[in-house]
mmCIF file of C-alpha atoms in Angstrom:
data_model
loop_
_atom_site.group_PDB
_atom_site.id
_atom_site.type_symbol
_atom_site.label_atom_id
_atom_site.label_comp_id
_atom_site.label_asym_id
_atom_site.label_seq_id
_atom_site.Cartn_x
_atom_site.Cartn_y
_atom_site.Cartn_z
ATOM 1 C CA MET J 1 -13.210 -17.303 9.826
ATOM 2 C CA THR J 2 -12.713 -14.771 7.032
ATOM 3 C CA GLU J 3 -10.920 -15.892 4.070
ATOM 4 C CA ILE J 4 -9.786 -14.306 0.930
ATOM 5 C CA ILE J 5 -9.949 -16.036 -2.218
ATOM 6 C CA TYR J 6 -7.068 -15.096 -4.832
ATOM 7 C CA LYS J 7 -7.396 -15.686 -8.666
ATOM 8 C CA THR J 8 -4.132 -15.258 -10.572
ATOM 9 C CA THR J 9 -3.815 -14.724 -14.273
ATOM 10 C CA GLU J 10 -0.342 -14.757 -15.576
ATOM 11 C CA THR J 11 0.511 -12.929 -18.878
ATOM 12 C CA GLU J 12 3.845 -12.332 -20.494
ATOM 13 C CA LEU J 13 4.461 -9.175 -18.621
ATOM 14 C CA TYR J 14 2.591 -9.489 -15.412
ATOM 15 C CA THR J 15 0.628 -11.552 -12.845
ATOM 16 C CA LEU J 16 -2.952 -10.241 -12.317
ATOM 17 C CA ILE J 17 -4.005 -11.090 -8.799
ATOM 18 C CA GLU J 18 -7.828 -10.647 -8.114
ATOM 19 C CA PHE J 19 -8.655 -10.994 -4.651
ATOM 20 C CA GLN J 20 -12.061 -11.161 -2.870
ATOM 21 C CA ILE J 21 -12.792 -11.101 0.884
ATOM 22 C CA GLN J 22 -15.259 -14.037 1.080
ATOM 23 C CA ASP J 23 -17.913 -12.323 3.368
ATOM 24 C CA GLY J 24 -16.735 -8.791 2.571
ATOM 25 C CA ILE J 25 -15.593 -7.977 6.187
ATOM 26 C CA ILE J 26 -12.035 -8.418 7.312
ATOM 27 C CA ALA J 27 -10.407 -7.659 10.776
ATOM 28 C CA PRO J 28 -6.889 -6.505 10.995
ATOM 29 C CA GLU J 29 -5.729 -9.510 12.913
ATOM 30 C CA TYR J 30 -6.156 -11.286 9.635
ATOM 31 C CA LEU J 31 -3.079 -9.702 8.223
ATOM 32 C CA ALA J 32 -0.822 -11.862 10.411
ATOM 33 C CA GLN J 33 -2.187 -14.868 8.678
ATOM 34 C CA LEU J 34 -2.078 -13.456 4.977
ATOM 35 C CA THR J 35 -0.984 -16.034 2.515
ATOM 36 C CA PRO J 36 -0.988 -14.283 -0.874
ATOM 37 C CA PRO J 37 -0.046 -16.449 -3.990
ATOM 38 C CA THR J 38 3.565 -16.702 -4.877
ATOM 39 C CA VAL J 39 4.387 -15.234 -8.259
ATOM 40 C CA ASN J 40 7.288 -14.943 -10.645
ATOM 41 C CA ALA J 41 9.080 -11.994 -9.236
ATOM 42 C CA ARG J 42 10.700 -11.071 -12.679
ATOM 43 C CA LYS J 43 7.189 -10.118 -13.848
ATOM 44 C CA GLY J 44 5.035 -7.228 -12.557
ATOM 45 C CA VAL J 45 2.244 -7.681 -10.314
ATOM 46 C CA ILE J 46 -1.180 -6.211 -10.646
ATOM 47 C CA LEU J 47 -3.484 -6.038 -7.436
ATOM 48 C CA SER J 48 -7.335 -5.988 -8.013
ATOM 49 C CA GLY J 49 -10.051 -6.114 -5.507
ATOM 50 C CA ARG J 50 -12.325 -4.464 -2.974
ATOM 51 C CA GLY J 51 -10.785 -3.990 0.449
ATOM 52 C CA PRO J 52 -9.361 -1.770 2.895
ATOM 53 C CA ILE J 53 -6.296 0.358 2.447
ATOM 54 C CA TRP J 54 -4.444 -1.649 5.129
ATOM 55 C CA LEU J 55 -5.059 -4.882 3.326
ATOM 56 C CA TYR J 56 -3.530 -3.424 0.014
ATOM 57 C CA ALA J 57 -0.653 -2.053 2.033
ATOM 58 C CA SER J 58 0.171 -5.435 3.516
ATOM 59 C CA LEU J 59 -0.146 -6.962 -0.115
ATOM 60 C CA ILE J 60 2.317 -4.214 -1.360
ATOM 61 C CA HIS J 61 4.724 -5.137 1.264
ATOM 62 C CA PHE J 62 4.471 -8.764 0.427
ATOM 63 C CA TYR J 63 5.193 -8.328 -3.199
ATOM 64 C CA HIS J 64 7.958 -5.684 -2.572
ATOM 65 C CA PRO J 65 10.451 -7.984 -4.150
ATOM 66 C CA THR J 66 8.712 -8.219 -7.507
ATOM 67 C CA VAL J 67 9.920 -6.107 -10.421
ATOM 68 C CA TRP J 68 6.901 -3.811 -10.253
ATOM 69 C CA ILE J 69 3.445 -3.409 -8.673
ATOM 70 C CA ALA J 70 0.464 -1.788 -9.872
ATOM 71 C CA CYS J 71 -2.972 -1.262 -8.384
ATOM 72 C CA TYR J 72 -6.005 -1.550 -10.441
ATOM 73 C CA ASP J 73 -8.341 1.337 -10.083
ATOM 74 C CA PRO J 74 -11.631 0.810 -12.049
ATOM 75 C CA ARG J 75 -11.707 4.554 -13.109
ATOM 76 C CA ILE J 76 -8.091 4.736 -14.340
ATOM 77 C CA GLY J 77 -6.548 1.243 -14.705
ATOM 78 C CA ALA J 78 -3.685 -0.430 -13.255
ATOM 79 C CA VAL J 79 -1.377 2.319 -11.727
ATOM 80 C CA VAL J 80 2.274 1.446 -11.148
ATOM 81 C CA VAL J 81 2.866 2.099 -7.608
ATOM 82 C CA GLN J 82 6.469 0.792 -7.312
ATOM 83 C CA SER J 83 9.091 -0.255 -9.804
ATOM 84 C CA HIS J 84 12.644 -1.516 -9.840
ATOM 85 C CA SER J 85 12.559 -1.597 -13.666
ATOM 86 C CA PRO J 86 13.920 1.157 -15.837
ATOM 87 C CA HIS J 87 11.163 0.358 -18.341
ATOM 88 C CA VAL J 88 8.208 0.664 -16.102
ATOM 89 C CA LYS J 89 7.609 4.214 -14.466
ATOM 90 C CA LEU J 90 5.895 5.303 -11.302
ATOM 91 C CA GLY J 91 2.342 6.460 -12.261
ATOM 92 C CA GLU J 92 2.413 4.509 -15.513
ATOM 93 C CA VAL J 93 -0.980 2.990 -16.364
ATOM 94 C CA ILE J 94 -0.498 -0.514 -17.588
ATOM 95 C CA PRO J 95 -3.160 -1.916 -20.140
ATOM 96 C CA LEU J 96 -4.880 -4.998 -19.165
ATOM 97 C CA GLU J 97 -4.323 -7.796 -21.574
ATOM 98 C CA CYS J 98 -7.055 -10.079 -20.056
ATOM 99 C CA MET X 1 -0.766 21.423 -10.371
ATOM 100 C CA THR X 2 -1.883 19.007 -7.772
ATOM 101 C CA GLU X 3 -0.116 19.418 -4.490
ATOM 102 C CA ILE X 4 0.084 17.171 -1.343
ATOM 103 C CA ILE X 5 0.551 18.792 2.011
ATOM 104 C CA TYR X 6 2.006 16.735 4.598
ATOM 105 C CA LYS X 7 1.763 17.328 8.310
ATOM 106 C CA THR X 8 4.101 15.099 10.556
ATOM 107 C CA THR X 9 3.916 14.835 14.158
ATOM 108 C CA GLU X 10 6.777 12.846 15.962
ATOM 109 C CA THR X 11 6.196 10.929 19.281
ATOM 110 C CA GLU X 12 8.544 8.567 21.056
ATOM 111 C CA LEU X 13 7.372 5.503 19.209
ATOM 112 C CA TYR X 14 6.339 6.789 15.563
ATOM 113 C CA THR X 15 5.871 9.667 13.225
ATOM 114 C CA LEU X 16 2.297 10.377 12.346
ATOM 115 C CA ILE X 17 2.095 11.559 8.613
ATOM 116 C CA GLU X 18 -1.194 13.289 7.802
ATOM 117 C CA PHE X 19 -1.546 14.198 4.107
ATOM 118 C CA GLN X 20 -4.077 16.155 2.307
ATOM 119 C CA ILE X 21 -4.618 16.368 -1.508
ATOM 120 C CA GLN X 22 -4.940 20.011 -2.000
ATOM 121 C CA ASP X 23 -7.741 20.004 -4.396
ATOM 122 C CA GLY X 24 -8.940 16.525 -3.534
ATOM 123 C CA ILE X 25 -7.903 15.067 -7.036
ATOM 124 C CA ILE X 26 -4.796 13.450 -7.972
ATOM 125 C CA ALA X 27 -3.570 11.969 -11.258
ATOM 126 C CA PRO X 28 -1.366 8.954 -11.440
ATOM 127 C CA GLU X 29 1.585 10.795 -13.200
ATOM 128 C CA TYR X 30 1.901 12.703 -9.852
ATOM 129 C CA LEU X 31 3.408 9.602 -8.319
ATOM 130 C CA ALA X 32 6.731 10.167 -10.168
ATOM 131 C CA GLN X 33 7.241 13.523 -8.368
ATOM 132 C CA LEU X 34 6.102 12.378 -4.939
ATOM 133 C CA THR X 35 8.184 13.890 -2.167
ATOM 134 C CA PRO X 36 7.115 12.609 1.136
ATOM 135 C CA PRO X 37 8.594 14.030 4.335
ATOM 136 C CA THR X 38 11.794 12.222 5.454
ATOM 137 C CA VAL X 39 11.433 10.407 8.923
ATOM 138 C CA ASN X 40 13.402 8.779 11.586
ATOM 139 C CA ALA X 41 13.586 5.195 10.137
ATOM 140 C CA ARG X 42 14.004 3.781 13.585
ATOM 141 C CA LYS X 43 10.508 4.735 14.592
ATOM 142 C CA GLY X 44 7.304 3.610 13.081
ATOM 143 C CA VAL X 45 5.290 5.609 10.482
ATOM 144 C CA ILE X 46 1.513 5.961 10.656
ATOM 145 C CA LEU X 47 -0.060 7.289 7.459
ATOM 146 C CA SER X 48 -3.523 9.002 7.527
ATOM 147 C CA GLY X 49 -5.413 10.924 4.815
ATOM 148 C CA ARG X 50 -7.973 10.535 2.175
ATOM 149 C CA GLY X 51 -6.635 9.478 -1.162
ATOM 150 C CA PRO X 52 -6.619 6.603 -3.723
ATOM 151 C CA ILE X 53 -5.183 3.211 -2.778
ATOM 152 C CA TRP X 54 -2.422 3.737 -5.395
ATOM 153 C CA LEU X 55 -1.123 6.703 -3.522
ATOM 154 C CA TYR X 56 -1.155 4.884 -0.369
ATOM 155 C CA ALA X 57 0.719 2.003 -2.000
ATOM 156 C CA SER X 58 3.544 4.300 -3.239
ATOM 157 C CA LEU X 59 3.891 5.864 0.279
ATOM 158 C CA ILE X 60 4.037 2.362 1.689
ATOM 159 C CA HIS X 61 6.826 1.567 -0.867
ATOM 160 C CA PHE X 62 8.500 4.846 0.049
ATOM 161 C CA TYR X 63 8.622 4.176 3.733
ATOM 162 C CA HIS X 64 9.480 0.510 3.234
ATOM 163 C CA PRO X 65 12.873 0.969 5.195
ATOM 164 C CA THR X 66 11.175 2.249 8.506
ATOM 165 C CA VAL X 67 10.832 -0.173 11.326
ATOM 166 C CA TRP X 68 6.956 -0.473 10.873
ATOM 167 C CA ILE X 69 4.194 1.145 8.939
ATOM 168 C CA ALA X 70 0.668 1.553 9.933
ATOM 169 C CA CYS X 71 -2.318 2.889 7.987
ATOM 170 C CA TYR X 72 -5.017 4.885 9.933
ATOM 171 C CA ASP X 73 -8.596 3.624 9.381
ATOM 172 C CA PRO X 74 -11.031 5.995 11.044
ATOM 173 C CA ARG X 75 -13.244 2.894 11.969
ATOM 174 C CA ILE X 76 -10.493 0.849 13.658
ATOM 175 C CA GLY X 77 -7.252 3.059 14.305
ATOM 176 C CA ALA X 78 -3.654 2.728 12.963
ATOM 177 C CA VAL X 79 -3.358 -0.823 11.467
ATOM 178 C CA VAL X 80 0.247 -2.226 11.220
ATOM 179 C CA VAL X 81 0.838 -3.264 7.677
ATOM 180 C CA GLN X 82 4.467 -4.128 7.665
ATOM 181 C CA SER X 83 6.907 -4.654 10.427
ATOM 182 C CA HIS X 84 10.686 -5.459 10.737
ATOM 183 C CA SER X 85 10.262 -5.123 14.549
ATOM 184 C CA PRO X 86 9.684 -8.323 16.823
ATOM 185 C CA HIS X 87 7.554 -6.204 19.301
ATOM 186 C CA VAL X 88 5.194 -4.873 16.577
ATOM 187 C CA LYS X 89 2.882 -7.211 14.805
ATOM 188 C CA LEU X 90 1.140 -7.230 11.546
ATOM 189 C CA GLY X 91 -2.367 -6.244 12.075
ATOM 190 C CA GLU X 92 -1.833 -4.690 15.375
ATOM 191 C CA VAL X 93 -3.718 -1.688 16.087
ATOM 192 C CA ILE X 94 -1.509 1.060 17.527
ATOM 193 C CA PRO X 95 -3.119 3.678 19.857
ATOM 194 C CA LEU X 96 -2.566 7.254 18.771
ATOM 195 C CA GLU X 97 -0.933 9.475 21.296
ATOM 196 C CA CYS X 98 -1.728 12.674 19.698
#
């Protein structure tokens, strides 16, 4: 059975969630049993890891209630993709502290 | 200036949104001025196109109110990544009618 391993690192501003698909392969059916880590919704979430767009999309949906979400792009940094905060803007690049 | 061209095709069950980044390159700042097409929220949305994960993530957020969202993966099909409908399940693959 496919497994995703999550590593979370919490800073003052955000929770960094690094995920790893154990054998590198994941089937769409797996989305139904996704159990991403619970986070402090008053902080942002940064997602980082190698996986298909539909896995990211499900995680984005899961963390929708958090104040903001960014996706880590190795070439750019953590790009903010949704924000409920007036202080964090869409498209902003968040510097990683860790 | 970067532009994204959207092509929408509406069927009985969903709206297929095919996007194309005009010159193939997009900067994160562009997310702040994203204007995806309006859809019938009572139908699903299928997103299809080549672009960075953070662009998809922003589109997913934009279409959050729709009944379900799927991402088209050329190797698999349209994978459901969020659903507010009891009839459409996470991870389900939606057959394209067009």
